[in-house]
Amino acid sequence: LLQRCVGKGAKMVQEAFRLAKEKAPTVLFINEIDSIGSKRNNSDSGSDQEVHRTMLELLTQMDGLKVNEDIRVIAATNRPDVLDQALTISDRFDRKIELPLPNEKARERIMQIYAQKM
């Protein structure tokens, strides 16, 4: 969603939600939401402003969803510690599911599964 051209990220968010409404029932998956949903700072750099605009558009679109629209938004991050409170303390995401690293036994099983494919 981050783009070099100013305003493109926000337009992409608008388009994603427009398409989701058109094609509902829909699941929107945002991978690495921390790239646009990090804690805001007071930087005046163009890239920081673009990230801020993109996140504001995401928040606006999520707030505009109606319960009966049958659209679900799922986001993933490996940096929950850097997410802006606007995303984490609101009802925008009603669940947080942590997927911890697999333990030693699980890692061994994963290796066995993938080794069979070699």
Coordinates of N, CA and C in Angstrom, one line a residue:
L1 N 0.8 -1.2 0.0 CA 0.0 0.0 0.0 C 0.8 1.3 0.0
L2 N 2.1 1.1 0.3 CA 3.0 2.3 0.3 C 3.4 2.6 -1.1
Q3 N 3.3 3.8 -1.5 CA 3.7 4.1 -2.9 C 4.6 5.4 -2.9
R4 N 5.3 5.5 -3.9 CA 6.2 6.7 -4.0 C 5.5 7.9 -4.3
C5 N 4.4 7.8 -5.0 CA 3.6 9.0 -5.4 C 2.7 9.4 -4.3
V6 N 2.7 10.6 -3.9 CA 1.8 11.1 -2.8 C 0.4 10.8 -3.1
G7 N -0.3 10.3 -2.1 CA -1.7 10.0 -2.2 C -2.1 8.7 -2.8
K8 N -1.2 8.0 -3.4 CA -1.5 6.7 -4.0 C -1.8 5.6 -3.0
G9 N -1.1 5.6 -1.9 CA -1.4 4.6 -0.9 C -2.9 4.7 -0.4
A10 N -3.3 5.9 -0.1 CA -4.7 6.1 0.4 C -5.7 5.7 -0.7
K11 N -5.4 6.0 -1.9 CA -6.3 5.7 -3.0 C -6.4 4.2 -3.2
M12 N -5.2 3.5 -3.0 CA -5.3 2.0 -3.0 C -6.1 1.4 -1.9
V13 N -6.1 2.0 -0.7 CA -6.9 1.6 0.4 C -8.4 1.8 0.0
Q14 N -8.7 2.9 -0.5 CA -10.1 3.2 -0.9 C -10.6 2.2 -2.0
E15 N -9.7 1.9 -2.9 CA -10.1 0.9 -4.0 C -10.2 -0.5 -3.4
A16 N -9.4 -0.9 -2.5 CA -9.5 -2.2 -1.9 C -10.8 -2.4 -1.2
F17 N -11.2 -1.3 -0.4 CA -12.5 -1.4 0.3 C -13.7 -1.3 -0.6
R18 N -13.6 -0.5 -1.7 CA -14.6 -0.5 -2.7 C -14.8 -1.8 -3.3
L19 N -13.8 -2.5 -3.7 CA -13.8 -3.8 -4.3 C -14.4 -4.8 -3.3
A20 N -13.9 -4.7 -2.1 CA -14.4 -5.7 -1.1 C -15.9 -5.5 -0.9
K21 N -16.4 -4.3 -0.9 CA -17.9 -4.1 -0.8 C -18.6 -4.7 -2.0
E22 N -18.0 -4.5 -3.1 CA -18.6 -4.9 -4.4 C -18.7 -6.5 -4.4
K23 N -17.7 -7.1 -3.9 CA -17.5 -8.6 -4.0 C -17.9 -9.3 -2.7
A24 N -18.5 -8.6 -1.8 CA -18.8 -9.3 -0.5 C -19.6 -10.5 -0.7
P25 N -19.5 -11.5 0.2 CA -18.6 -11.6 1.4 C -17.1 -11.6 1.0
T26 N -16.4 -10.9 1.8 CA -14.9 -10.7 1.5 C -14.1 -10.7 2.7
V27 N -12.9 -11.2 2.6 CA -11.9 -11.0 3.6 C -10.7 -10.2 3.0
L28 N -10.4 -9.1 3.7 CA -9.3 -8.3 3.3 C -8.1 -8.6 4.2
F29 N -7.0 -9.1 3.6 CA -5.8 -9.4 4.4 C -4.7 -8.4 4.2
I30 N -4.3 -7.8 5.3 CA -3.2 -6.8 5.2 C -2.0 -7.4 5.9
N31 N -1.0 -7.8 5.1 CA 0.2 -8.3 5.6 C 1.2 -7.2 6.0
E32 N 1.9 -7.4 7.1 CA 2.8 -6.4 7.6 C 2.2 -5.1 7.8
I33 N 1.1 -5.1 8.5 CA 0.4 -3.8 8.7 C 1.2 -2.8 9.4
D34 N 2.3 -3.2 10.1 CA 3.2 -2.3 10.7 C 3.8 -1.3 9.8
S35 N 3.9 -1.7 8.5 CA 4.5 -0.8 7.5 C 3.7 0.5 7.3
I36 N 2.3 0.4 7.6 CA 1.5 1.6 7.5 C 0.9 2.0 8.8
G37 N 0.9 1.1 9.8 CA 0.2 1.3 11.0 C 1.1 1.5 12.2
S38 N 2.3 2.0 12.0 CA 3.3 2.3 13.1 C 2.9 3.5 13.9
K39 N 3.4 3.6 15.1 CA 3.1 4.7 15.9 C 3.5 6.0 15.2
R40 N 2.7 7.0 15.2 CA 2.9 8.2 14.5 C 4.0 9.0 15.2
N41 N 4.8 9.7 14.4 CA 5.8 10.7 14.9 C 5.6 12.0 14.3
N42 N 6.3 13.0 14.7 CA 6.2 14.3 14.2 C 7.0 14.7 13.0
S43 N 7.5 13.7 12.3 CA 8.4 13.9 11.1 C 7.6 14.6 10.0
D44 N 8.3 15.5 9.3 CA 7.7 16.2 8.2 C 8.2 15.5 6.9
S45 N 8.9 14.4 6.9 CA 9.4 13.8 5.7 C 8.2 13.4 4.8
G46 N 8.4 13.4 3.5 CA 7.3 13.0 2.6 C 6.9 11.6 2.8
S47 N 7.8 10.7 3.0 CA 7.4 9.3 3.2 C 6.6 9.1 4.5
D48 N 7.0 9.8 5.5 CA 6.2 9.6 6.8 C 4.8 10.2 6.6
Q49 N 4.7 11.3 5.9 CA 3.4 11.9 5.6 C 2.5 10.9 4.8
E50 N 3.1 10.3 3.8 CA 2.4 9.3 3.0 C 1.9 8.1 3.8
V51 N 2.8 7.6 4.7 CA 2.4 6.5 5.6 C 1.2 7.0 6.5
H52 N 1.3 8.2 7.0 CA 0.2 8.7 7.8 C -1.1 8.8 7.1
R53 N -1.0 9.4 5.9 CA -2.2 9.5 5.0 C -2.8 8.1 4.7
T54 N -2.0 7.1 4.4 CA -2.5 5.8 4.1 C -3.1 5.2 5.4
M55 N -2.5 5.3 6.5 CA -3.1 4.8 7.7 C -4.4 5.5 8.1
L56 N -4.5 6.8 7.9 CA -5.7 7.5 8.2 C -6.8 7.0 7.3
E57 N -6.5 6.8 6.0 CA -7.5 6.2 5.1 C -8.0 4.8 5.5
L58 N -7.0 4.0 6.0 CA -7.4 2.7 6.4 C -8.3 2.8 7.6
L59 N -8.0 3.7 8.6 CA -8.9 3.8 9.8 C -10.3 4.3 9.4
T60 N -10.3 5.3 8.4 CA -11.6 5.8 8.0 C -12.4 4.7 7.3
Q61 N -11.8 3.9 6.4 CA -12.5 2.9 5.8 C -13.0 1.8 6.7
M62 N -12.2 1.4 7.7 CA -12.6 0.4 8.7 C -13.7 1.0 9.5
D63 N -13.7 2.2 9.9 CA -14.8 2.8 10.7 C -16.1 2.9 9.9
G64 N -15.9 3.0 8.6 CA -17.1 3.1 7.7 C -17.8 1.8 7.4
L65 N -17.2 0.7 7.8 CA -17.8 -0.6 7.6 C -19.0 -0.8 8.4
K66 N -20.0 -1.4 7.8 CA -21.3 -1.7 8.5 C -21.3 -3.1 8.9
V67 N -21.9 -3.5 10.0 CA -21.9 -4.8 10.5 C -22.5 -5.8 9.4
N68 N -23.5 -5.4 8.7 CA -24.1 -6.2 7.7 C -23.4 -6.3 6.3
E69 N -22.3 -5.7 6.2 CA -21.6 -5.7 4.9 C -20.8 -7.0 4.6
D70 N -20.7 -7.8 5.6 CA -20.0 -9.1 5.5 C -18.6 -8.9 4.9
I71 N -17.9 -8.0 5.5 CA -16.4 -7.8 5.1 C -15.6 -7.9 6.4
R72 N -14.6 -8.8 6.3 CA -13.7 -8.9 7.5 C -12.3 -8.5 7.1
V73 N -11.7 -7.8 8.0 CA -10.3 -7.3 7.8 C -9.4 -8.0 8.8
I74 N -8.4 -8.7 8.2 CA -7.4 -9.4 9.0 C -6.1 -8.8 8.7
A75 N -5.3 -8.6 9.7 CA -4.0 -8.0 9.5 C -2.9 -8.9 10.2
A76 N -1.7 -8.8 9.7 CA -0.6 -9.6 10.3 C 0.6 -8.7 10.5
T77 N 1.3 -9.0 11.5 CA 2.5 -8.2 11.8 C 3.5 -9.1 12.6
N78 N 4.7 -8.9 12.5 CA 5.7 -9.5 13.4 C 6.2 -8.4 14.3
R79 N 5.6 -7.3 14.3 CA 6.1 -6.1 15.2 C 4.8 -5.5 15.9
P80 N 4.1 -6.2 16.7 CA 2.9 -5.6 17.3 C 3.3 -4.5 18.2
D81 N 4.5 -4.4 18.7 CA 5.0 -3.4 19.6 C 5.1 -2.0 19.0
V82 N 5.1 -1.9 17.6 CA 5.2 -0.6 17.0 C 3.9 -0.1 16.4
L83 N 2.8 -0.9 16.6 CA 1.5 -0.5 16.0 C 0.9 0.7 16.8
D84 N 0.3 1.6 16.0 CA -0.3 2.8 16.6 C -1.5 2.4 17.4
Q85 N -1.8 3.1 18.5 CA -2.9 2.8 19.4 C -4.2 2.9 18.7
A86 N -4.3 3.7 17.6 CA -5.5 3.8 16.9 C -6.0 2.5 16.3
L87 N -5.0 1.6 16.1 CA -5.4 0.3 15.6 C -5.6 -0.7 16.7
T88 N -4.9 -0.5 17.8 CA -4.8 -1.6 18.8 C -5.8 -1.4 19.9
I89 N -6.2 -0.2 20.2 CA -7.1 -0.1 21.4 C -8.6 0.2 21.0
S90 N -8.9 0.1 19.7 CA -10.2 0.3 19.3 C -10.9 -1.0 18.9
D91 N -12.1 -0.9 18.4 CA -12.8 -2.1 18.0 C -12.5 -2.4 16.5
R92 N -11.6 -1.8 16.0 CA -11.3 -2.0 14.5 C -10.8 -3.5 14.3
F93 N -10.0 -4.0 15.2 CA -9.7 -5.4 15.2 C -10.1 -5.9 16.6
D94 N -11.1 -6.8 16.5 CA -11.7 -7.3 17.8 C -11.0 -8.4 18.4
R95 N -10.0 -9.0 17.7 CA -9.3 -10.1 18.3 C -7.8 -10.0 17.9
K96 N -7.0 -10.4 18.9 CA -5.5 -10.5 18.6 C -5.2 -11.9 18.8
I97 N -4.6 -12.5 17.8 CA -4.2 -13.9 17.9 C -2.7 -14.0 17.7
E98 N -2.0 -14.4 18.8 CA -0.5 -14.5 18.7 C -0.2 -15.9 18.2
L99 N 0.7 -16.0 17.3 CA 1.3 -17.3 16.8 C 2.7 -17.3 17.2
P100 N 3.0 -17.9 18.3 CA 4.4 -18.0 18.8 C 5.3 -18.9 17.9
L101 N 6.6 -18.7 18.1 CA 7.5 -19.6 17.4 C 7.3 -21.0 17.8
P102 N 7.4 -22.0 16.9 CA 7.2 -23.4 17.2 C 8.3 -23.9 18.2
N103 N 7.9 -24.8 19.1 CA 8.9 -25.3 20.0 C 9.8 -26.3 19.2
E104 N 10.8 -26.9 20.0 CA 11.8 -27.8 19.3 C 11.1 -29.0 18.6
K105 N 10.2 -29.6 19.3 CA 9.5 -30.8 18.7 C 8.7 -30.4 17.4
A106 N 8.0 -29.2 17.5 CA 7.3 -28.8 16.3 C 8.2 -28.4 15.1
R107 N 9.4 -27.8 15.5 CA 10.4 -27.5 14.4 C 10.9 -28.7 13.7
E108 N 11.1 -29.8 14.6 CA 11.6 -31.0 14.0 C 10.6 -31.6 13.1
R109 N 9.3 -31.6 13.4 CA 8.2 -32.1 12.6 C 8.1 -31.3 11.3
I110 N 8.2 -30.0 11.4 CA 8.2 -29.2 10.2 C 9.3 -29.6 9.2
M111 N 10.5 -29.8 9.8 CA 11.7 -30.2 8.9 C 11.4 -31.5 8.3
Q112 N 10.8 -32.5 9.0 CA 10.5 -33.8 8.4 C 9.5 -33.6 7.3
I113 N 8.5 -32.8 7.4 CA 7.5 -32.6 6.4 C 8.2 -32.1 5.1
Y114 N 9.0 -31.0 5.3 CA 9.6 -30.4 4.1 C 10.7 -31.3 3.5
A115 N 11.4 -32.1 4.4 CA 12.5 -32.9 3.9 C 11.9 -34.0 3.0
Q116 N 10.7 -34.4 3.2 CA 10.0 -35.5 2.4 C 9.8 -35.0 1.0
K117 N 9.7 -33.7 0.8 CA 9.4 -33.1 -0.5 C 10.7 -32.9 -1.4
M118 N 11.8 -33.2 -0.8 CA 13.1 -33.0 -1.5 C 13.5 -34.2 -2.3

